[in-house]
Structures are given as structure tokens and as C-alpha cells.
PDB file of C-alpha atoms in Angstrom:
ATOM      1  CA  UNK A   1      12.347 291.553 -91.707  1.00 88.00           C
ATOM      2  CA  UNK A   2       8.828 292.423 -91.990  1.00 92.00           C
ATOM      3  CA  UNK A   3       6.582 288.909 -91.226  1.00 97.00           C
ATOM      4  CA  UNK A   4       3.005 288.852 -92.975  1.00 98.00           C
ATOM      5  CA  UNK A   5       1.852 285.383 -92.028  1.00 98.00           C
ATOM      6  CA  UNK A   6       2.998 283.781 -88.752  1.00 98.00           C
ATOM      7  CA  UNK A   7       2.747 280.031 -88.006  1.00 98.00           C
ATOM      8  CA  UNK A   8       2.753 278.239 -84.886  1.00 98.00           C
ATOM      9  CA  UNK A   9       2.851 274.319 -85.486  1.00 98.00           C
ATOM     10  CA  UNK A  10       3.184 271.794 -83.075  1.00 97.00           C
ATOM     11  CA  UNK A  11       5.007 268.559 -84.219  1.00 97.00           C
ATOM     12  CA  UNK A  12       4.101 265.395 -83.283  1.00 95.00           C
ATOM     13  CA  UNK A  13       3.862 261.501 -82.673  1.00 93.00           C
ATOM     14  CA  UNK A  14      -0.003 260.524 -81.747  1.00 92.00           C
ATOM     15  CA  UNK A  15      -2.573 257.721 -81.305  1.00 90.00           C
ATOM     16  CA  UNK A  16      -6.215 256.886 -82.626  1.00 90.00           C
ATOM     17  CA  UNK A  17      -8.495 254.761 -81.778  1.00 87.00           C
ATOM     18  CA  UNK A  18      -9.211 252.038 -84.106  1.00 88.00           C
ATOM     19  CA  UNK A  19     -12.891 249.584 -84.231  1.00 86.00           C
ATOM     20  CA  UNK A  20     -12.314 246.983 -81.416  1.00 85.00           C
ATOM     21  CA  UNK A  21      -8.605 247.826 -80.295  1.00 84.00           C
ATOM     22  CA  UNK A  22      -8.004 246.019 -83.923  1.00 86.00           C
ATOM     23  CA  UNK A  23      -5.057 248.293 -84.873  1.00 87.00           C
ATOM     24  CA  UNK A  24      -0.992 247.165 -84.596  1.00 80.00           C
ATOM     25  CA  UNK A  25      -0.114 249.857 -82.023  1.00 81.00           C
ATOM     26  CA  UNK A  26       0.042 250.463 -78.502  1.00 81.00           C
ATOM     27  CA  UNK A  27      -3.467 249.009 -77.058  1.00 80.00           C
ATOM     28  CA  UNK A  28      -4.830 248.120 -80.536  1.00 85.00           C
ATOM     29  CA  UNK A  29      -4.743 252.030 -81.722  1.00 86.00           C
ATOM     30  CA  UNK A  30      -3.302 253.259 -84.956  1.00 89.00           C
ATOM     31  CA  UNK A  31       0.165 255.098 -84.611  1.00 91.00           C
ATOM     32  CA  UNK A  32      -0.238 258.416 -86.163  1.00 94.00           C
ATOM     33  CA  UNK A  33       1.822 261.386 -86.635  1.00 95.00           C
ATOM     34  CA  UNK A  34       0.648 265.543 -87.190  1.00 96.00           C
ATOM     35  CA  UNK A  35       1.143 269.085 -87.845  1.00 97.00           C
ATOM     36  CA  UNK A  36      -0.930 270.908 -85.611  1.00 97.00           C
ATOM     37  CA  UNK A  37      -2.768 268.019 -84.750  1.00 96.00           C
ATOM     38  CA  UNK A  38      -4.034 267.005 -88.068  1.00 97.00           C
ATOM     39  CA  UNK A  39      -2.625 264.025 -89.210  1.00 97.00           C
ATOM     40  CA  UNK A  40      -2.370 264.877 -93.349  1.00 98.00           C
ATOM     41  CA  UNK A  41      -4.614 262.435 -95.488  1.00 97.00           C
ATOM     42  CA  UNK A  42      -3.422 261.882 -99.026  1.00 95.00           C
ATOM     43  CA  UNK A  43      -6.208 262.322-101.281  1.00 94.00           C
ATOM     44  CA  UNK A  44      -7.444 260.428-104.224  1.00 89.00           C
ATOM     45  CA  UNK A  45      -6.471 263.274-106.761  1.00 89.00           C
ATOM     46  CA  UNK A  46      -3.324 265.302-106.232  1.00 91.00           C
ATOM     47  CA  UNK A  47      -4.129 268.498-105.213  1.00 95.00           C
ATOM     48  CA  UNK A  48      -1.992 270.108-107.616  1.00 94.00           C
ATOM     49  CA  UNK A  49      -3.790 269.010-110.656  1.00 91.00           C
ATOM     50  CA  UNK A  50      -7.287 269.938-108.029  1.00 94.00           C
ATOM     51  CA  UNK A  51      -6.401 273.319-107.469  1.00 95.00           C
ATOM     52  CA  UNK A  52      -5.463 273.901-111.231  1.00 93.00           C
ATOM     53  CA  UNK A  53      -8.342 272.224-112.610  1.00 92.00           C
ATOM     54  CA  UNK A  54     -10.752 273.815-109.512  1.00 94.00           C
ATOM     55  CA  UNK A  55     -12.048 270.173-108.561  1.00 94.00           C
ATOM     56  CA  UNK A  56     -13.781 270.235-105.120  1.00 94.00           C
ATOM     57  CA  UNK A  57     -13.987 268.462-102.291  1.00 95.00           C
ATOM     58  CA  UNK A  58     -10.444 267.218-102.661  1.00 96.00           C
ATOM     59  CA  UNK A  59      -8.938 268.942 -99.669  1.00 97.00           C
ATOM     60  CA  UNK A  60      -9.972 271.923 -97.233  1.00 97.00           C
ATOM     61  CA  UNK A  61      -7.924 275.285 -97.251  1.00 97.00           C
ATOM     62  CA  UNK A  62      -8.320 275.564 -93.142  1.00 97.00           C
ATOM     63  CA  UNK A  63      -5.207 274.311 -92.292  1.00 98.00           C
ATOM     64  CA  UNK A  64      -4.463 276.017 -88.553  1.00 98.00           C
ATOM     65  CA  UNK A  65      -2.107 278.794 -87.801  1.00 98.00           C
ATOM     66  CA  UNK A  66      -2.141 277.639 -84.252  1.00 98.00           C
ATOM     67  CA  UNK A  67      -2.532 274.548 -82.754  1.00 97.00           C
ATOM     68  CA  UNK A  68      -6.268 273.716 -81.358  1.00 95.00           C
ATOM     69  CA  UNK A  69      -5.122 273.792 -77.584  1.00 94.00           C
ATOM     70  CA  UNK A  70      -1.764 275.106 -75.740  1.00 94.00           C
ATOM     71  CA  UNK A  71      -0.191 273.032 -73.370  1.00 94.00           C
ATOM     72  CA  UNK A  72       3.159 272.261 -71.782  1.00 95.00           C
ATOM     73  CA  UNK A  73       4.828 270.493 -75.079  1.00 95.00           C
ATOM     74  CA  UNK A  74       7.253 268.827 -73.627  1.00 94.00           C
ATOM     75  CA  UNK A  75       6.325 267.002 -70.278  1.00 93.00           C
ATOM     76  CA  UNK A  76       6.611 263.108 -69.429  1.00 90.00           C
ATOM     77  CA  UNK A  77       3.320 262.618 -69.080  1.00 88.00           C
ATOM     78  CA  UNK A  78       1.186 263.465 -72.329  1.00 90.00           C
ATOM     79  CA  UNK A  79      -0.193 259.898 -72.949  1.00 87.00           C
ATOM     80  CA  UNK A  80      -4.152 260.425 -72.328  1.00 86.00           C
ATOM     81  CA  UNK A  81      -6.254 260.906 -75.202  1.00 84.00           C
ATOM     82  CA  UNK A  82      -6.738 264.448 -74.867  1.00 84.00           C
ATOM     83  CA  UNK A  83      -3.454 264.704 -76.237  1.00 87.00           C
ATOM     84  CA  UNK A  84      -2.729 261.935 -78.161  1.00 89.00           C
ATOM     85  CA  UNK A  85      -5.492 261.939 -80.238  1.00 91.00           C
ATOM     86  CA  UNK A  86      -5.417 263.794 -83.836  1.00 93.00           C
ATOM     87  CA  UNK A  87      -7.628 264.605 -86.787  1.00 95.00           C
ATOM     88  CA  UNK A  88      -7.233 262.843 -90.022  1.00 96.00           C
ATOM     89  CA  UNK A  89      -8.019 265.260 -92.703  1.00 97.00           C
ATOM     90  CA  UNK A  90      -6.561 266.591 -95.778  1.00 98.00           C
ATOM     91  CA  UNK A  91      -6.411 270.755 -94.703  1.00 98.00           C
ATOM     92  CA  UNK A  92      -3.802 273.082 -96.672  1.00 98.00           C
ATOM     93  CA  UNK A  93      -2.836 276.512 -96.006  1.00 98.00           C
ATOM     94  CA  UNK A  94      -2.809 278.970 -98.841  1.00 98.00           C
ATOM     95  CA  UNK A  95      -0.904 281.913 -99.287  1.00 98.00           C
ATOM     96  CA  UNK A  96      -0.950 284.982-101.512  1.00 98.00           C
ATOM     97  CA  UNK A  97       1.879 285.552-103.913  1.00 98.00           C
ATOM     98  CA  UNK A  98       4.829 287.042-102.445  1.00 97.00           C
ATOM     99  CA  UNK A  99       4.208 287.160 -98.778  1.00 97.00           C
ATOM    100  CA  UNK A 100       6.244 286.418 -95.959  1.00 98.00           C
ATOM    101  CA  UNK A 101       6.035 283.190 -94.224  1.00 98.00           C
ATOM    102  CA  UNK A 102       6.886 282.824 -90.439  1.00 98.00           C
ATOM    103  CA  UNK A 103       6.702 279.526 -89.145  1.00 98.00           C
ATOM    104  CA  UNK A 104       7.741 278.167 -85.665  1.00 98.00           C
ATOM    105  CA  UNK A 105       8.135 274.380 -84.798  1.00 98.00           C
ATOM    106  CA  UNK A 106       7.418 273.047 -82.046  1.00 98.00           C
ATOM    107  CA  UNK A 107       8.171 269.854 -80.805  1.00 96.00           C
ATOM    108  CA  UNK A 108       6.106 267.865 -78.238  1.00 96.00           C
ATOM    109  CA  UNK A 109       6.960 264.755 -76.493  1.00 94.00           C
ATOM    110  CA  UNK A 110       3.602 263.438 -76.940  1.00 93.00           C
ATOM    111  CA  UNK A 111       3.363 259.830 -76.333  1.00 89.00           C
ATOM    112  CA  UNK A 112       6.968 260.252 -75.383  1.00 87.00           C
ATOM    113  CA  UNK A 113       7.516 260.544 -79.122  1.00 87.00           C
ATOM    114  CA  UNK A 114       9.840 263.841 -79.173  1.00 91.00           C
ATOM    115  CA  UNK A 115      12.786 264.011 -80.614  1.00 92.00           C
ATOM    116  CA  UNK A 116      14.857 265.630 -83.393  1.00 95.00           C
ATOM    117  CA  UNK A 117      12.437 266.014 -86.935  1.00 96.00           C
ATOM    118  CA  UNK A 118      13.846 267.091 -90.280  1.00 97.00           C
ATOM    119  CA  UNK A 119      11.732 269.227 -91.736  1.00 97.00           C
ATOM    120  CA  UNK A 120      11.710 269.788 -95.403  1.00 97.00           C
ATOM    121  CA  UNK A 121       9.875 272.350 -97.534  1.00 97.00           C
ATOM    122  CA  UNK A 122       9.019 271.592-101.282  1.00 97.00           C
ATOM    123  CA  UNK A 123       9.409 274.712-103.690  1.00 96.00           C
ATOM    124  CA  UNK A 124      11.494 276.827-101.192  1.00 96.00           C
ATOM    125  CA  UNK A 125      14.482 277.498 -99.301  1.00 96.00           C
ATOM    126  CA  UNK A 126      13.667 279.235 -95.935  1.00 96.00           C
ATOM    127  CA  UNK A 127      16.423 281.163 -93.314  1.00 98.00           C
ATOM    128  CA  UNK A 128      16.711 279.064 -89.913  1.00 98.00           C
ATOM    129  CA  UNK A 129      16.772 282.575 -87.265  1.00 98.00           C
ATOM    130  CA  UNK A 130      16.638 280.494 -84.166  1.00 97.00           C
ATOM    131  CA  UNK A 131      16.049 277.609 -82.433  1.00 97.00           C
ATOM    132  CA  UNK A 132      15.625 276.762 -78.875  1.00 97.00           C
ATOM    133  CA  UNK A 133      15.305 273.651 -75.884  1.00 96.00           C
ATOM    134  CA  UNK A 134      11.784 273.318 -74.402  1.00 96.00           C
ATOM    135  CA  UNK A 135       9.307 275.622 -75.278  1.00 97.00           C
ATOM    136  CA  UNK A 136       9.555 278.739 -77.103  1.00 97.00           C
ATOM    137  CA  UNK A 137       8.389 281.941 -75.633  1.00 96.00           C
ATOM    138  CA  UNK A 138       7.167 284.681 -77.149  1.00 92.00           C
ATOM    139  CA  UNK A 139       9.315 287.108 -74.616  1.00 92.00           C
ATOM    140  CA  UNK A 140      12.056 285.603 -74.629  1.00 95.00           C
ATOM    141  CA  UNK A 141      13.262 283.418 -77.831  1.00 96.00           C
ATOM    142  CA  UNK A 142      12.905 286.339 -80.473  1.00 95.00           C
ATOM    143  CA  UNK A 143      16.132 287.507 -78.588  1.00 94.00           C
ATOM    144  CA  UNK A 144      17.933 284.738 -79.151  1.00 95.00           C
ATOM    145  CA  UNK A 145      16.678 285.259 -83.330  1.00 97.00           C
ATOM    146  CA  UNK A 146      19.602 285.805 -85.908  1.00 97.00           C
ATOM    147  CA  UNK A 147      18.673 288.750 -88.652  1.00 96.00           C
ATOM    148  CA  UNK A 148      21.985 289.679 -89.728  1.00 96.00           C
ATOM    149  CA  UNK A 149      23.186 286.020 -91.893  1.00 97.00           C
ATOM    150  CA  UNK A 150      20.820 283.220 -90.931  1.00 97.00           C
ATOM    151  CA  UNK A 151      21.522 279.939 -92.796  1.00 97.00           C
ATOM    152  CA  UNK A 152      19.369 279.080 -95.435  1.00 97.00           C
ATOM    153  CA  UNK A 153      18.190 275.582 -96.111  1.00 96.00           C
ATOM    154  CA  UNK A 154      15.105 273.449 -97.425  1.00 95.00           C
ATOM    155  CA  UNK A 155      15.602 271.119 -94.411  1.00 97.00           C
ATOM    156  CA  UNK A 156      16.131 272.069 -91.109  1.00 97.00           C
ATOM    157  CA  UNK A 157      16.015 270.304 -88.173  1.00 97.00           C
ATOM    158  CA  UNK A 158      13.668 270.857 -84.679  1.00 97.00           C
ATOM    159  CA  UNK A 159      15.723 270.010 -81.813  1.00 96.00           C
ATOM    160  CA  UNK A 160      14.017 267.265 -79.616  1.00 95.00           C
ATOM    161  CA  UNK A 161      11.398 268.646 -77.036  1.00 96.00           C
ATOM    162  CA  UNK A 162      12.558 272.023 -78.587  1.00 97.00           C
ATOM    163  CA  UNK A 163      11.271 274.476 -81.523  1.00 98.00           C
ATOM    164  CA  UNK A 164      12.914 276.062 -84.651  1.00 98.00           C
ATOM    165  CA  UNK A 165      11.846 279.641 -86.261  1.00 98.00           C
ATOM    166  CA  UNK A 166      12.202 279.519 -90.313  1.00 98.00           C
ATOM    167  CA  UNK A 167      11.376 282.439 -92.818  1.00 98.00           C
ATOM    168  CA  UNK A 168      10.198 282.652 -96.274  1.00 98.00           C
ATOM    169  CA  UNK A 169       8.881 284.521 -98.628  1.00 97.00           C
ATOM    170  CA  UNK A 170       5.960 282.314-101.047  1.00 98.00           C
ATOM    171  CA  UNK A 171       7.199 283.414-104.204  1.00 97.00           C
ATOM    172  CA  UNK A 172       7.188 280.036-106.206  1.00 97.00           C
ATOM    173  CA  UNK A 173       3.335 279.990-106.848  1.00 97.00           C
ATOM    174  CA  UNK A 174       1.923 276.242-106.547  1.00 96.00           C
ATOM    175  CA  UNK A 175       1.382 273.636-104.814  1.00 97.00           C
ATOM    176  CA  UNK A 176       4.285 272.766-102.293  1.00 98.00           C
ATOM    177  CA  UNK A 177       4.529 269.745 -99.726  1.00 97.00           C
ATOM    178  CA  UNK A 178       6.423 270.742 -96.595  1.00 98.00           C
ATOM    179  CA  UNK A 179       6.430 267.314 -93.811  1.00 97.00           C
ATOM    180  CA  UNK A 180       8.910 265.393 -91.532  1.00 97.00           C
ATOM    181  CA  UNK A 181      11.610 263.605 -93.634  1.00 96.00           C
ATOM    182  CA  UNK A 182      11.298 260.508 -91.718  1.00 93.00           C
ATOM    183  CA  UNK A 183       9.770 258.648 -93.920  1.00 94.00           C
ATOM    184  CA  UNK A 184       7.485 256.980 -91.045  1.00 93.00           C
ATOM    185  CA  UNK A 185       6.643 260.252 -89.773  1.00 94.00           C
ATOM    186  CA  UNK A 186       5.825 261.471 -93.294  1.00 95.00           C
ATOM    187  CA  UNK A 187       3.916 258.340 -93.872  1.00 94.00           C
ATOM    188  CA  UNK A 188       2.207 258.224 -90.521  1.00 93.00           C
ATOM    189  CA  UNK A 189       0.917 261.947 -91.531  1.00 96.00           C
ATOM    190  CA  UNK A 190       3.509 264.480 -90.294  1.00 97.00           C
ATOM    191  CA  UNK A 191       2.972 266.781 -93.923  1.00 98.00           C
ATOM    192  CA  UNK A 192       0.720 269.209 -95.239  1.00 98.00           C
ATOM    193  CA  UNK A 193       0.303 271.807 -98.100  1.00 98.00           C
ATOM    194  CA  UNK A 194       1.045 275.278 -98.944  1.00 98.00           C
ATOM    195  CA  UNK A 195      -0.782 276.645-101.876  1.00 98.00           C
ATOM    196  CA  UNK A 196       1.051 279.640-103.322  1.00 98.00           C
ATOM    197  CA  UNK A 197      -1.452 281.981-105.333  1.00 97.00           C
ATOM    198  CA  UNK A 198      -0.429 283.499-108.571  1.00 96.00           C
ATOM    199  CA  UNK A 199       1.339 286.522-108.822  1.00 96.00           C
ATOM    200  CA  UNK A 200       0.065 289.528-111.656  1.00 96.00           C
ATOM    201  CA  UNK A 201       1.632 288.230-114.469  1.00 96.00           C
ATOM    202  CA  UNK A 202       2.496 285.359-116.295  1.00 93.00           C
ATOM    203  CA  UNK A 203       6.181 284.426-114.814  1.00 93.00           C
ATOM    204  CA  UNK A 204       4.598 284.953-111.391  1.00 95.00           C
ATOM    205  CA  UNK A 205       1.688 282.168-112.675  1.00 95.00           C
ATOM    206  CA  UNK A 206       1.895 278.338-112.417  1.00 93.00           C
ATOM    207  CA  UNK A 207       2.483 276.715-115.416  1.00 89.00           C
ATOM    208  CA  UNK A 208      -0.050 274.771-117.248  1.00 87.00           C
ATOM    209  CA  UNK A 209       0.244 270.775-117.338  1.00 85.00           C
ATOM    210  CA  UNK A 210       2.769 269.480-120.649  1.00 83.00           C
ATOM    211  CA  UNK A 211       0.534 268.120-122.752  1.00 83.00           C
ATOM    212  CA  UNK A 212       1.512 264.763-123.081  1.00 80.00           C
ATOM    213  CA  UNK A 213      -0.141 263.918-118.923  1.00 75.00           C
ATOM    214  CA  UNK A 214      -0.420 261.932-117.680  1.00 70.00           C
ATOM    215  CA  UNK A 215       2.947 260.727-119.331  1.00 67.00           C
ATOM    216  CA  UNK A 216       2.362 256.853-117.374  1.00 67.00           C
ATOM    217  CA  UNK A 217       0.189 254.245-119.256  1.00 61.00           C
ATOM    218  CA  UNK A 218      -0.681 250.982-117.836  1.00 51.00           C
ATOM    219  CA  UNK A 219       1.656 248.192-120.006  1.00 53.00           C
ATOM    220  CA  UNK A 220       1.790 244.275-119.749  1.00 54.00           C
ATOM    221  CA  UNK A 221       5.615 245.101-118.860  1.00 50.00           C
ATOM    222  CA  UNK A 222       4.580 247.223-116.395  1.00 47.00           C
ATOM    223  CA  UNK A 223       2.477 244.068-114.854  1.00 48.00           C
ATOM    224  CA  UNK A 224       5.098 242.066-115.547  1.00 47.00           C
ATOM    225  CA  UNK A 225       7.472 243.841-113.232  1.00 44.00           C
ATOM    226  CA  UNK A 226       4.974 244.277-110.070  1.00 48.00           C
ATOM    227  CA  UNK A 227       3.992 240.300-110.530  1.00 52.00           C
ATOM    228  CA  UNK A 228       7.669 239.043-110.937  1.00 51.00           C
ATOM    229  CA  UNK A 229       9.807 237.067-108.444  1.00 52.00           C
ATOM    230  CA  UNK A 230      13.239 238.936-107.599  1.00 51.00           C
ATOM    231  CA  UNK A 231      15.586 236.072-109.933  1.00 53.00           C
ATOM    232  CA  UNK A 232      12.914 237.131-112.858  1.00 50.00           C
ATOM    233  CA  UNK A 233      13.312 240.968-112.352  1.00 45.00           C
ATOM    234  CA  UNK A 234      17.197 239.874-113.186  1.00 51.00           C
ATOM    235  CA  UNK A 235      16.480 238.490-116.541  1.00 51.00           C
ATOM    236  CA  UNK A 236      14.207 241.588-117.248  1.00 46.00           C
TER     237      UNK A 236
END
């Protein structure tokens, strides 16, 4: 009942430029997907073994609670850069052990790319207390909120040109994915991050790495298998 951190994140379907129009979408631009309007980057390290092993410059903690600009989500006609543009960065939000997590979705027709997004959270199971059609309201949606036996769920789903309100509390500490289970979406960059702090003691603490990682080698089978037609994968 009591909310310590409370999200706002827009989701959606977006467009960037690319050098010379050279891209395969609409005009030559890059399809691209977000949270918030940043369009998730996977980095060259995973930022699990980063934020264990305090490497830097590996991803940014800034991730917003708000998108950068508020606008009417779900109209026909948000096709001019100022909307469909998005920032490609790797940004994560961190939270402190054992907080709770509000987080309303928001879905935008951007593009004219709204419609219904899975959303799945890594780590966690969060309660679904409402969801809505067009945009939510801070006057008027909470009343529609169920406290009494919301469902609870790692996936839930934000209605098309609509929004969803989930609740958690972070008490898995680690690193935990949360993004679109569309796997375009996810790959176009509709993800990011939550790092969950460690609690006081060790059960509340992540775990260190087993000591046999990374447990993959490089193998002439292994090379075997990527440079193999399908009729010799049969025989392997």
C-alpha cells in the first residue's frame, strides 16, 4: 500500500535517422523501439558481472522516472521527429533493497505503432492494480485501482493506446531485465535494467559468480556447428 518509487514510462515504436537515408525503414531511418524514449543499447560486458565487479563506463544509472516530454500518447498523428525520434543509450534504474516499486505503462501510438505489449519483469512477480484505454490520469484512474486481490504476474499486458499500473517490492537484489516480450520490440530496444542494491546481510546480498565462469570455452565442435550446412548438423 505504501509506494516509495513511482514510475511513469511511456512505451513505444520510434524512428532514427540513419547516414544518407541508408537504413531499411520507413524513408531510409532505422526502426527503433523505447522505454521512456531511450531505446536500450546492449553493452559489450553484461552489466551484471559490471556492477559486481564495479567496471565503469558500461552503462549509466539515469534511467528516467518520467518521460522527457508529455504529450497526448495516443493521437493519429505522432509521425514528426519530435516524437519519433529516441535516444540510444544503455541507462538503468537502481533501487535500494526492499523498496516499493510503482510503475505505470503507457502506451503511445507513435508512428502509429500502439498496440497491446507484454511486458515481462526478470527477478520479480509484480500485482497488476489497474489498467485503463487512452491515457491515464492522475485524478481519475487510481479509482479505478484494485488493493484488495490484484493478480500477480511477471508478464502483464498494456492494452493498446492504453496504460497498466504494476507493484513491487525490489527484494531480489541484482541485476534484473524488465522489456517488451516481442521479441522485435525487445530487439529493436523496448528493455532496460533495474539494479536491486543489497540488503544488510548476507541472504539479502547477491551471490558471488560459481567459480568455474565463464563455464563456455571456444571448441572446434563448437565451430563446427556455426559453419555446418543443415543435412551436416543431422549427422552431428
Amino acid at each position: 500500500m505504501e509506494v516509495d518509487t513511482r514510475m511513469f514510462i511511456t512505451v513505444s515504436a520510434n524512428l532514427n535517422p540513419c547516414p544518407n537515408d541508408s537504413c531499411a525503414g520507413p524513408d531510409g531511418y532505422r526502426v527503433l523501439a523505447s522505454l521512456n524514449n531511450i531505446s536500450f543499447v546492449n553493452p559489450a560486458i553484461d552489466i551484471l558481472e559490471a556492477y559486481y565487479r564495479n567496471i565503469s563506463g558500461i552503462y549509466k544509472t539515469d534511467f528516467p522516472d518520467i518521460p522527457p516530454v508529455f504529450f497526448n500518447f495516443t493521437a493519429d498523428d505522432l509521425t514528426t521527429s519530435n516524437y519519433t525520434y529516441t535516444e540510444q543509450a544503455t541507462k538503468v534504474k537502481v533501487l535500494n533493497y526492499n523498496e516499493s516499486v510503482e510503475i505505470i505503462f503507457q502506451g503511445t501510438n507513435v508512428i502509429y505503432g500502439g498496440e497491446d505489449h507484454p511486458m515481462h519483469l526478470h527477478g520479480f512477480k509484480f500485482y497488476l492494480i489497474g489498467s485503463g484505454v487512452g491515457i491515464y490520469k492522475n485524478d481519475t484512474s487510481t479509482s479505478s485501482y484494485n488493493l484488495f486481490d490484484p493478480p500477480r504476474a511477471n508478464t502483464i499486458v498494456v492494452p493498446k493506446n492504453g496504460w497498466a499500473t504494476v507493484r513491487f517490492r525490489a527484494d531480489n537484489p541484482g541485476v534484473w531485465l524488465m522489456h517488451c516480450h516481442f521479441e522485435r520490440h525487445f530487439s529493436w530496444g523496448m528493455d532496460t535494467v533495474f539494479i536491486v542494491k543489497n540488503g544488510d546481510t548476507a541472504e539479502t546480498s547477491v551471490m558471488g559468480p560459481p567459480a568455474n565462469m565463464p563455464p563456455c570455452k571456444y571448441t572446434p565442435l563448437l565451430h563446427h556447428v556455426f559453419n555446418s550446412t543443415e543435412d551436416e548438423l543431422d549427422n552431428i
